[in-house]
Short mmCIF file of C-alpha atoms and ligand atoms in Angstrom, two decimals:
data_model
loop_
_atom_site.label_atom_id
_atom_site.label_comp_id
_atom_site.label_asym_id
_atom_site.label_seq_id
_atom_site.Cartn_x
_atom_site.Cartn_y
_atom_site.Cartn_z
CA MET A 1 136.69 208.46 -3.84
CA ALA A 2 135.69 207.44 -0.33
CA ASP A 3 135.49 203.81 0.74
CA ILE A 4 132.09 203.71 2.43
CA ILE A 5 129.16 206.10 2.77
CA ILE A 6 126.46 205.31 5.32
CA LYS A 7 123.24 207.14 4.53
CA ASN A 8 119.91 207.66 6.23
CA ALA A 9 121.39 207.17 9.70
CA TYR A 10 120.42 208.35 13.16
CA ILE A 11 123.96 209.31 14.25
CA LEU A 12 124.56 209.03 17.96
CA THR A 13 127.85 210.94 17.79
CA MET A 14 128.93 210.65 21.47
CA ASP A 15 130.92 213.81 20.68
CA PRO A 16 130.36 216.29 23.53
CA ASP A 17 130.58 219.12 20.98
CA ARG A 18 128.04 217.70 18.59
CA GLU A 19 124.41 216.73 18.96
CA ASP A 20 122.95 213.62 17.41
CA ILE A 21 122.16 213.91 13.71
CA GLU A 22 118.89 212.56 12.37
CA ASN A 23 118.89 211.39 8.76
CA GLY A 24 122.63 211.89 8.54
CA VAL A 25 125.57 210.56 6.55
CA VAL A 26 128.94 209.17 7.58
CA VAL A 27 131.78 209.07 5.06
CA ILE A 28 134.64 206.63 5.65
CA GLU A 29 138.03 206.72 3.94
CA ASP A 30 141.35 205.02 4.71
CA GLY A 31 140.10 203.59 7.98
CA LYS A 32 138.98 206.98 9.31
CA ILE A 33 135.75 208.91 9.54
CA LYS A 34 136.21 211.56 6.88
CA GLU A 35 132.99 213.47 7.10
CA ILE A 36 129.68 213.47 8.96
CA GLY A 37 126.62 215.65 8.45
CA LYS A 38 123.20 215.93 6.90
CA SER A 39 124.42 215.23 3.36
CA THR A 40 127.61 214.85 1.33
CA GLU A 41 129.02 215.50 -2.13
CA SER A 42 131.40 212.55 -1.75
CA LYS A 43 131.12 209.35 -3.74
CA ALA A 44 132.15 205.95 -2.42
CA ASP A 45 132.78 202.41 -3.62
CA LYS A 46 130.25 201.12 -1.14
CA GLU A 47 127.01 202.67 0.03
CA ILE A 48 125.12 201.44 3.06
CA ASP A 49 121.53 202.54 3.59
CA ALA A 50 121.11 202.56 7.36
CA GLY A 51 117.33 202.74 6.89
CA GLY A 52 116.94 205.22 9.73
CA ASN A 53 118.73 202.91 12.17
CA VAL A 54 121.22 204.04 14.78
CA VAL A 55 124.85 204.56 13.81
CA MET A 56 127.05 204.89 16.88
CA PRO A 57 130.65 204.36 17.95
CA GLY A 58 131.53 200.72 18.54
CA LEU A 59 131.66 199.74 22.20
CA VAL A 60 135.01 199.43 23.94
CA ASN A 61 135.44 196.52 26.36
CA THR A 62 138.27 197.62 28.66
CA HIS A 63 138.81 194.44 30.66
CA CYS A 64 138.69 191.00 29.15
CA HIS A 65 140.41 187.64 29.11
CA ALA A 66 139.13 186.73 25.65
CA GLY A 67 140.51 183.18 25.58
CA MET A 68 138.37 182.38 28.61
CA THR A 69 135.40 181.67 26.31
CA LEU A 70 137.00 178.22 26.72
CA PHE A 71 135.68 178.24 30.31
CA ARG A 72 132.21 179.69 29.73
CA GLY A 73 130.03 178.02 32.34
CA TYR A 74 132.88 175.75 33.45
CA ALA A 75 132.99 176.82 37.12
CA ASP A 76 130.05 178.91 38.30
CA ASP A 77 128.62 179.95 41.63
CA MET A 78 131.70 180.12 43.83
CA PRO A 79 133.84 182.84 45.42
CA LEU A 80 136.78 184.33 43.54
CA GLN A 81 139.65 182.74 45.42
CA ASP A 82 138.23 179.20 45.20
CA TRP A 83 137.23 179.80 41.58
CA LEU A 84 140.67 181.03 40.51
CA GLU A 85 142.94 178.83 42.61
CA ASN A 86 141.06 175.53 42.51
CA HIS A 87 139.38 175.66 39.12
CA ILE A 88 140.59 178.29 36.64
CA TRP A 89 144.34 178.26 37.24
CA PRO A 90 144.67 174.44 37.25
CA ALA A 91 142.65 174.39 34.01
CA GLU A 92 144.72 177.18 32.41
CA ALA A 93 147.88 175.18 33.18
CA LYS A 94 146.63 172.58 30.68
CA VAL A 95 145.54 174.77 27.77
CA SER A 96 147.52 174.80 24.53
CA ASP A 97 148.29 177.50 21.99
CA GLU A 98 145.59 176.04 19.79
CA ASP A 99 142.97 176.18 22.60
CA ILE A 100 143.65 179.87 23.19
CA TYR A 101 143.55 180.55 19.48
CA ILE A 102 140.07 179.03 19.09
CA GLY A 103 138.92 180.62 22.37
CA THR A 104 139.98 184.06 21.19
CA GLN A 105 138.46 183.54 17.74
CA LEU A 106 135.16 182.75 19.42
CA ALA A 107 135.50 185.83 21.64
CA CYS A 108 136.20 188.07 18.63
CA LEU A 109 133.22 186.60 16.85
CA GLU A 110 131.00 187.25 19.87
CA MET A 111 132.29 190.80 20.25
CA ILE A 112 131.89 191.68 16.58
CA ARG A 113 128.34 190.31 16.68
CA SER A 114 127.45 192.31 19.79
CA GLY A 115 128.92 195.65 18.69
CA THR A 116 132.29 195.72 20.44
CA THR A 117 134.95 197.16 18.15
CA ALA A 118 137.91 197.27 20.57
CA PHE A 119 138.92 195.47 23.74
CA ALA A 120 141.70 195.31 26.30
CA ASP A 121 142.94 191.82 27.06
CA MET A 122 145.24 190.31 29.66
CA TYR A 123 145.88 186.63 29.21
CA ILE A 124 148.28 183.80 28.35
CA HIS A 125 149.58 182.31 25.04
CA MET A 126 149.34 185.89 23.76
CA ASP A 127 150.88 185.29 20.34
CA LYS A 128 147.80 183.22 19.53
CA VAL A 129 145.51 185.91 20.93
CA ALA A 130 147.21 188.49 18.71
CA GLN A 131 146.95 186.19 15.68
CA ALA A 132 143.21 185.71 16.24
CA VAL A 133 142.70 189.47 16.69
CA ASP A 134 144.71 190.21 13.55
CA GLU A 135 142.67 187.78 11.44
CA SER A 136 139.28 188.83 12.84
CA GLY A 137 139.66 192.53 12.01
CA ILE A 138 138.81 193.75 15.53
CA ARG A 139 140.97 196.26 17.46
CA ALA A 140 142.67 195.33 20.76
CA ALA A 141 145.14 196.44 23.43
CA LEU A 142 146.85 193.20 24.44
CA SER A 143 148.97 192.22 27.41
CA TYR A 144 150.53 189.04 28.73
CA GLY A 145 149.24 188.43 32.27
CA MET A 146 152.33 188.27 34.52
CA ILE A 147 152.40 186.77 38.02
CA ASP A 148 155.59 186.30 40.10
CA PHE A 149 154.17 185.37 43.55
CA GLY A 150 157.36 186.86 45.04
CA ASP A 151 159.63 184.37 43.23
CA LYS A 152 162.66 186.25 41.83
CA GLU A 153 163.36 183.76 39.04
CA LYS A 154 159.74 183.66 37.98
CA ALA A 155 159.73 187.47 37.97
CA ASP A 156 162.59 187.54 35.44
CA VAL A 157 160.92 184.99 33.17
CA GLU A 158 157.54 186.71 33.33
CA LEU A 159 158.92 190.17 32.62
CA GLU A 160 160.98 188.83 29.73
CA GLU A 161 157.89 187.25 28.17
CA GLY A 162 155.79 190.38 28.82
CA SER A 163 158.45 192.55 27.16
CA ARG A 164 158.93 190.25 24.21
CA PHE A 165 155.19 190.32 23.54
CA VAL A 166 155.02 194.12 23.94
CA ARG A 167 157.84 194.66 21.43
CA GLU A 168 156.75 192.06 18.93
CA TRP A 169 153.13 193.09 18.54
CA ASN A 170 152.83 196.82 19.25
CA GLY A 171 151.36 198.60 16.23
CA LYS A 172 150.76 195.39 14.27
CA ALA A 173 147.68 194.50 12.18
CA ASP A 174 147.57 197.94 10.49
CA GLY A 175 147.83 199.54 13.93
CA ARG A 176 144.77 197.68 15.27
CA ILE A 177 146.90 195.90 17.84
CA THR A 178 148.62 197.85 20.59
CA THR A 179 150.33 196.23 23.56
CA MET A 180 150.49 196.80 27.30
CA TYR A 181 152.22 195.28 30.31
CA GLY A 182 149.86 193.10 32.36
CA PRO A 183 151.01 192.57 35.96
CA HIS A 184 148.12 190.54 37.37
CA ALA A 185 147.40 192.25 40.73
CA PRO A 186 149.14 193.78 43.77
CA ASN A 187 148.50 190.62 45.80
CA THR A 188 149.89 188.20 43.18
CA CYS A 189 152.88 190.31 42.11
CA SER A 190 155.71 191.41 44.43
CA ARG A 191 156.51 195.04 45.19
CA ASP A 192 159.89 194.75 43.48
CA PHE A 193 158.30 193.21 40.39
CA LEU A 194 155.67 195.98 40.11
CA ILE A 195 158.43 198.60 40.32
CA ARG A 196 160.34 196.90 37.51
CA VAL A 197 157.20 196.58 35.36
CA LYS A 198 156.43 200.28 35.72
CA GLU A 199 160.00 201.24 34.78
CA GLN A 200 159.93 198.98 31.73
CA ALA A 201 156.53 200.25 30.60
CA VAL A 202 157.70 203.86 30.80
CA LYS A 203 160.85 202.95 28.87
CA ASP A 204 158.85 201.14 26.18
CA ASN A 205 156.20 203.88 26.13
CA VAL A 206 153.30 201.47 26.57
CA ARG A 207 150.48 201.26 29.09
CA ILE A 208 149.86 198.94 32.04
CA HIS A 209 146.78 196.80 32.67
CA ILE A 210 146.26 195.45 36.21
CA HIS A 211 143.53 194.10 38.56
CA VAL A 212 143.17 196.25 41.68
CA LEU A 213 141.09 195.77 44.84
CA GLU A 214 138.72 193.26 43.34
CA THR A 215 138.20 191.54 46.69
CA GLU A 216 138.07 192.42 50.34
CA ALA A 217 140.65 189.64 50.80
CA GLU A 218 143.13 191.68 48.72
CA LEU A 219 142.48 194.74 50.86
CA ASN A 220 143.10 192.76 54.07
CA TYR A 221 146.18 191.06 52.67
CA MET A 222 147.78 194.34 51.56
CA LYS A 223 147.06 195.96 54.93
CA GLU A 224 148.63 193.00 56.74
CA GLN A 225 151.68 192.83 54.47
CA PHE A 226 152.36 196.52 53.89
CA GLY A 227 150.20 198.42 56.36
CA VAL A 228 148.35 200.20 53.53
CA CYS A 229 145.72 199.36 50.91
CA SER A 230 146.63 198.64 47.27
CA ILE A 231 145.92 202.22 46.18
CA HIS A 232 148.36 203.77 48.66
CA PHE A 233 150.84 200.94 48.11
CA LEU A 234 150.89 201.63 44.37
CA LYS A 235 151.02 205.38 44.97
CA ASP A 236 154.11 204.91 47.15
CA ILE A 237 155.98 203.16 44.33
CA ASP A 238 154.95 205.84 41.77
CA PHE A 239 152.89 203.33 39.85
CA TRP A 240 149.79 205.44 39.21
CA GLY A 241 149.35 207.58 36.11
CA ASP A 242 147.13 208.01 33.06
CA ASP A 243 149.10 205.15 31.51
CA VAL A 244 147.47 202.69 33.92
CA LEU A 245 144.26 200.75 33.31
CA ALA A 246 142.99 199.37 36.63
CA ALA A 247 140.25 196.74 36.54
CA HIS A 248 137.57 196.30 39.21
CA CYS A 249 138.60 198.94 41.83
CA ILE A 250 135.85 197.90 44.23
CA TRP A 251 137.21 198.26 47.76
CA LEU A 252 138.05 201.98 47.66
CA SER A 253 137.94 204.55 50.46
CA ASP A 254 137.06 208.17 49.66
CA GLY A 255 140.78 208.94 49.88
CA ASP A 256 141.56 206.18 47.34
CA ILE A 257 138.97 207.60 44.95
CA LYS A 258 140.71 210.98 45.09
CA ILE A 259 144.11 209.41 44.42
CA LEU A 260 142.84 207.55 41.35
CA ALA A 261 141.17 210.69 39.96
CA GLU A 262 144.18 212.94 40.67
CA HIS A 263 146.54 210.58 38.86
CA GLY A 264 144.25 210.24 35.84
CA VAL A 265 144.06 206.47 36.28
CA ASN A 266 141.76 204.70 33.83
CA ILE A 267 139.32 202.43 35.62
CA SER A 268 137.50 199.45 34.15
CA HIS A 269 134.23 198.73 35.91
CA ASN A 270 133.37 195.04 35.57
CA VAL A 271 129.91 194.99 37.04
CA THR A 272 128.59 191.58 35.94
CA SER A 273 131.71 189.71 37.01
CA ASN A 274 131.73 191.58 40.32
CA MET A 275 128.11 190.61 40.93
CA LYS A 276 128.56 187.00 39.87
CA LEU A 277 131.61 186.41 42.07
CA ALA A 278 130.01 188.59 44.77
CA SER A 279 133.23 190.61 44.86
CA GLY A 280 131.37 193.79 45.79
CA ILE A 281 130.03 197.04 44.33
CA ALA A 282 132.50 199.56 42.93
CA PRO A 283 131.83 203.21 43.91
CA VAL A 284 131.32 204.26 40.30
CA ALA A 285 129.09 207.28 40.93
CA LYS A 286 131.65 208.68 43.37
CA LEU A 287 134.52 208.04 40.94
CA LEU A 288 132.67 209.79 38.11
CA ALA A 289 131.71 212.68 40.40
CA VAL A 290 135.37 213.52 41.01
CA GLY A 291 136.24 213.23 37.32
CA ALA A 292 137.87 209.79 37.20
CA ASN A 293 137.87 208.07 33.81
CA VAL A 294 135.58 205.09 34.36
CA SER A 295 134.99 202.68 31.47
CA LEU A 296 133.27 199.29 31.24
CA GLY A 297 134.57 195.76 30.77
CA THR A 298 133.05 192.30 30.75
CA ASP A 299 135.99 190.46 32.35
CA GLY A 300 136.42 186.90 31.06
CA CYS A 301 133.61 184.58 29.99
CA ALA A 302 134.13 182.36 33.04
CA SER A 303 132.80 185.10 35.32
CA ASN A 304 130.17 186.88 33.21
CA ASN A 305 129.30 184.57 31.15
CA ASN A 306 129.18 186.46 27.86
CA LEU A 307 130.88 189.44 26.24
CA ASP A 308 127.79 191.57 25.58
CA MET A 309 128.66 195.20 26.38
CA PHE A 310 124.98 196.23 26.05
CA GLU A 311 124.20 194.03 29.04
CA GLU A 312 127.18 195.52 30.82
CA MET A 313 125.84 199.06 30.31
CA LYS A 314 122.40 198.24 31.64
CA THR A 315 123.66 196.29 34.63
CA ALA A 316 126.18 199.01 35.54
CA ALA A 317 123.43 201.64 35.55
CA LEU A 318 120.94 199.55 37.50
CA LEU A 319 123.30 198.27 40.18
CA GLN A 320 124.68 201.72 40.91
CA LYS A 321 121.17 203.22 41.20
CA VAL A 322 119.87 200.61 43.63
CA SER A 323 123.06 200.32 45.65
CA ILE A 324 122.97 204.00 46.60
CA MET A 325 119.19 204.31 46.33
CA ASP A 326 119.42 207.13 43.80
CA PRO A 327 117.83 206.62 40.35
CA THR A 328 119.45 209.79 38.99
CA VAL A 329 123.02 208.44 39.05
CA LEU A 330 124.54 206.95 35.88
CA PRO A 331 121.93 208.27 33.44
CA ALA A 332 121.86 206.62 30.00
CA ARG A 333 124.08 209.15 28.19
CA GLN A 334 126.76 208.89 30.84
CA VAL A 335 126.73 205.09 30.69
CA LEU A 336 127.06 205.24 26.90
CA GLU A 337 130.00 207.59 27.37
CA MET A 338 131.63 205.05 29.71
CA ALA A 339 131.26 202.33 27.07
CA THR A 340 132.59 204.45 24.19
CA VAL A 341 134.48 207.72 24.85
CA ASN A 342 135.93 206.70 28.23
CA GLY A 343 136.85 203.25 26.97
CA ALA A 344 138.74 204.66 23.99
CA LYS A 345 140.57 207.05 26.31
CA ALA A 346 141.49 204.15 28.59
CA LEU A 347 143.03 202.26 25.67
CA GLY A 348 144.69 205.35 24.19
CA ILE A 349 142.95 204.96 20.84
CA LYS A 350 141.27 207.61 18.69
CA SER A 351 137.89 205.87 18.64
CA GLY A 352 134.69 206.11 20.69
CA MET A 353 133.10 209.04 18.82
CA ILE A 354 131.58 209.53 15.40
CA LYS A 355 133.81 212.46 14.54
CA GLU A 356 136.05 213.57 11.66
CA GLU A 357 139.57 212.08 11.75
CA TYR A 358 138.57 209.45 14.31
CA ASN A 359 138.99 205.74 13.59
CA ALA A 360 136.06 204.36 11.63
CA ASP A 361 135.06 201.97 14.44
CA LEU A 362 131.30 202.04 14.40
CA ILE A 363 128.15 199.95 14.49
CA ILE A 364 124.62 200.02 13.14
CA VAL A 365 121.90 199.03 15.59
CA ASP A 366 118.70 197.59 14.14
CA MET A 367 115.79 199.55 15.59
CA ASN A 368 113.11 197.62 13.72
CA LYS A 369 112.40 195.36 16.69
CA PRO A 370 109.43 195.02 19.02
CA HIS A 371 111.53 195.70 22.12
CA LEU A 372 112.91 198.92 20.62
CA THR A 373 109.53 200.37 19.67
CA PRO A 374 108.57 203.19 20.11
CA ALA A 375 111.78 205.21 20.33
CA TYR A 376 111.50 208.49 22.21
CA ASP A 377 115.09 208.62 23.37
CA ILE A 378 117.78 206.72 21.47
CA ALA A 379 120.40 206.83 24.25
CA SER A 380 117.86 205.37 26.67
CA HIS A 381 117.14 202.51 24.29
CA MET A 382 120.82 201.69 23.79
CA VAL A 383 121.32 201.30 27.55
CA TYR A 384 118.00 199.99 28.87
CA ALA A 385 116.23 198.20 26.01
CA ALA A 386 118.73 197.00 23.41
CA ASN A 387 121.10 194.06 23.56
CA GLY A 388 124.08 192.85 21.56
CA ARG A 389 121.91 190.82 19.21
CA ASP A 390 120.41 194.05 17.86
CA VAL A 391 123.71 195.00 16.23
CA LYS A 392 123.33 194.61 12.51
CA THR A 393 126.58 195.91 11.09
CA THR A 394 130.04 196.33 12.62
CA ILE A 395 132.88 198.33 11.07
CA VAL A 396 136.43 198.49 12.47
CA ASN A 397 139.23 200.59 10.99
CA GLY A 398 136.99 201.28 8.01
CA LYS A 399 136.50 197.57 7.24
CA ILE A 400 133.09 195.92 7.40
CA LEU A 401 133.41 192.95 9.78
CA MET A 402 129.69 192.19 9.89
CA GLU A 403 127.04 193.41 7.46
CA ASN A 404 123.35 192.72 7.92
CA TYR A 405 124.12 190.18 10.66
CA GLU A 406 126.59 188.31 8.41
CA VAL A 407 130.11 188.08 9.82
CA ARG A 408 133.06 188.28 7.41
CA CYS A 409 136.72 187.38 8.09
CA LEU A 410 135.70 184.67 10.56
CA ASP A 411 133.99 181.41 9.65
CA GLU A 412 131.33 181.35 12.34
CA GLN A 413 130.10 177.77 11.98
CA SER A 414 133.56 176.27 11.87
CA ILE A 415 134.62 178.21 15.00
CA ILE A 416 131.55 177.00 16.91
CA GLU A 417 132.18 173.40 15.85
CA LYS A 418 135.87 173.63 16.76
CA MET A 419 135.07 175.04 20.20
CA LYS A 420 132.61 172.22 20.89
CA LYS A 421 135.34 169.69 20.14
CA THR A 422 138.07 171.64 21.97
CA SER A 423 135.98 171.92 25.15
CA LYS A 424 135.54 168.13 25.27
CA ASP A 425 139.27 167.50 24.74
CA LEU A 426 140.13 170.12 27.32
CA VAL A 427 137.91 168.66 30.03
CA SER A 428 139.39 165.20 29.54
CA ARG A 429 142.91 166.70 29.68
CA ILE A 430 142.08 168.61 32.88
CA ASN A 431 140.63 165.49 34.53
CA SER A 432 143.46 163.17 33.51
C1 5AD B 1 145.46 186.82 33.46
C2 5AD B 1 144.94 185.95 34.53
O1 5AD B 1 143.84 186.58 35.17
C3 5AD B 1 142.93 185.58 35.55
N1 5AD B 1 141.60 186.10 35.83
C4 5AD B 1 140.47 185.95 35.13
N2 5AD B 1 139.44 186.56 35.72
C5 5AD B 1 139.94 187.14 36.84
C6 5AD B 1 139.39 187.90 37.88
N3 5AD B 1 138.09 188.23 37.90
N4 5AD B 1 140.21 188.30 38.88
C7 5AD B 1 141.51 187.99 38.88
N5 5AD B 1 142.09 187.26 37.92
C8 5AD B 1 141.32 186.85 36.91
C9 5AD B 1 142.97 184.63 34.39
O2 5AD B 1 142.41 183.40 34.72
C10 5AD B 1 144.44 184.59 34.06
O3 5AD B 1 145.09 183.59 34.80
ZN1 ZN B 2 140.09 190.09 35.05
#
């Protein structure tokens, strides 16, 4: 007996070896996709009639600071350095475990509602992040954001905390939680620290999540300090590999692009955040052209200001087209691939396709909407016309987290109320 059968579905498989299936079925058992096709002999405890709507892999958000829902709209319209150093970091110094817990609950709620089934996070108070992820039912690759600023003692403390978190949570929540090391960036972490982090990550057999070349200021700083850009600097210490997830990657030369592709580095393109902070335009079309694995991420809610991966897909496509004046780059299918297949690869999870033996991480998108009518090309609609609020049902690891717009596991109204109260307390704490 299977657990769930979804019938009458337009299956956007995202499997390069399999075309979309109209009027198809998806059979789910033990957290995995057991069968897909035109029909099935299987029986299940639960049947879902998709009513001809789209069934597709859940979206994978590969760069987030989930707890930063706390700071949604808190400090807008300023450049990155000012934003981080004078607003975000002083505020983060005053947040509690409980603040991060509620912030992450709200983020999980928002992601489940808008069709994200897995995300990569780098933040603080990570035990509370992991607890919120565990309880929500979503999947995540979590890391404690480590910064040493060249201070040897701080480096020891940060690495110890990063390692403790990695060991304590890897594989938890029925395997939905995996862990990574999260050195913040090459201009906030020392060379020696980055070398130690890489060694430890290899030893622990986990991945690394880092910000790279988000700003021109980082590029200039690295050139002044080390005579090379961050990409060459990290190459020289043997940091690069397919175990690395590098966020932003904006200020790249053609040579840098080659290095990232050759080392199989996973890149998270964070287009909305990069536009909002005016950090720059990442050379995504060039990266994809040389075979680099480029995925999409929202970054935190203080620089986006939401976690809607549908918006991220559309914005990524549009910005790249206009920035190089070529409407043929980043066509809809490729952008969908970035948000699903490439994202799953970046996190090292067997998700991102509707395919036998893959994790049952999938969503149903409600096509019975004015802005999705008519529907000539489903992939086009998912990228250019739909948004997160069109997601009707979300399934992660074979469990229904939202059905017919109703979220389970999380108490939506109580989380919203708690966040309203928390934000008021937090602002008075920050200002005191
Ligand atoms: C993990 C750390 O990263 C910070 N953080 C959040 N957004 C960005 C960004 N766009 N660039 C660099 N750091 C960021 C968080 O505020 C936290 O301090
Ligand atoms: Zn970030």
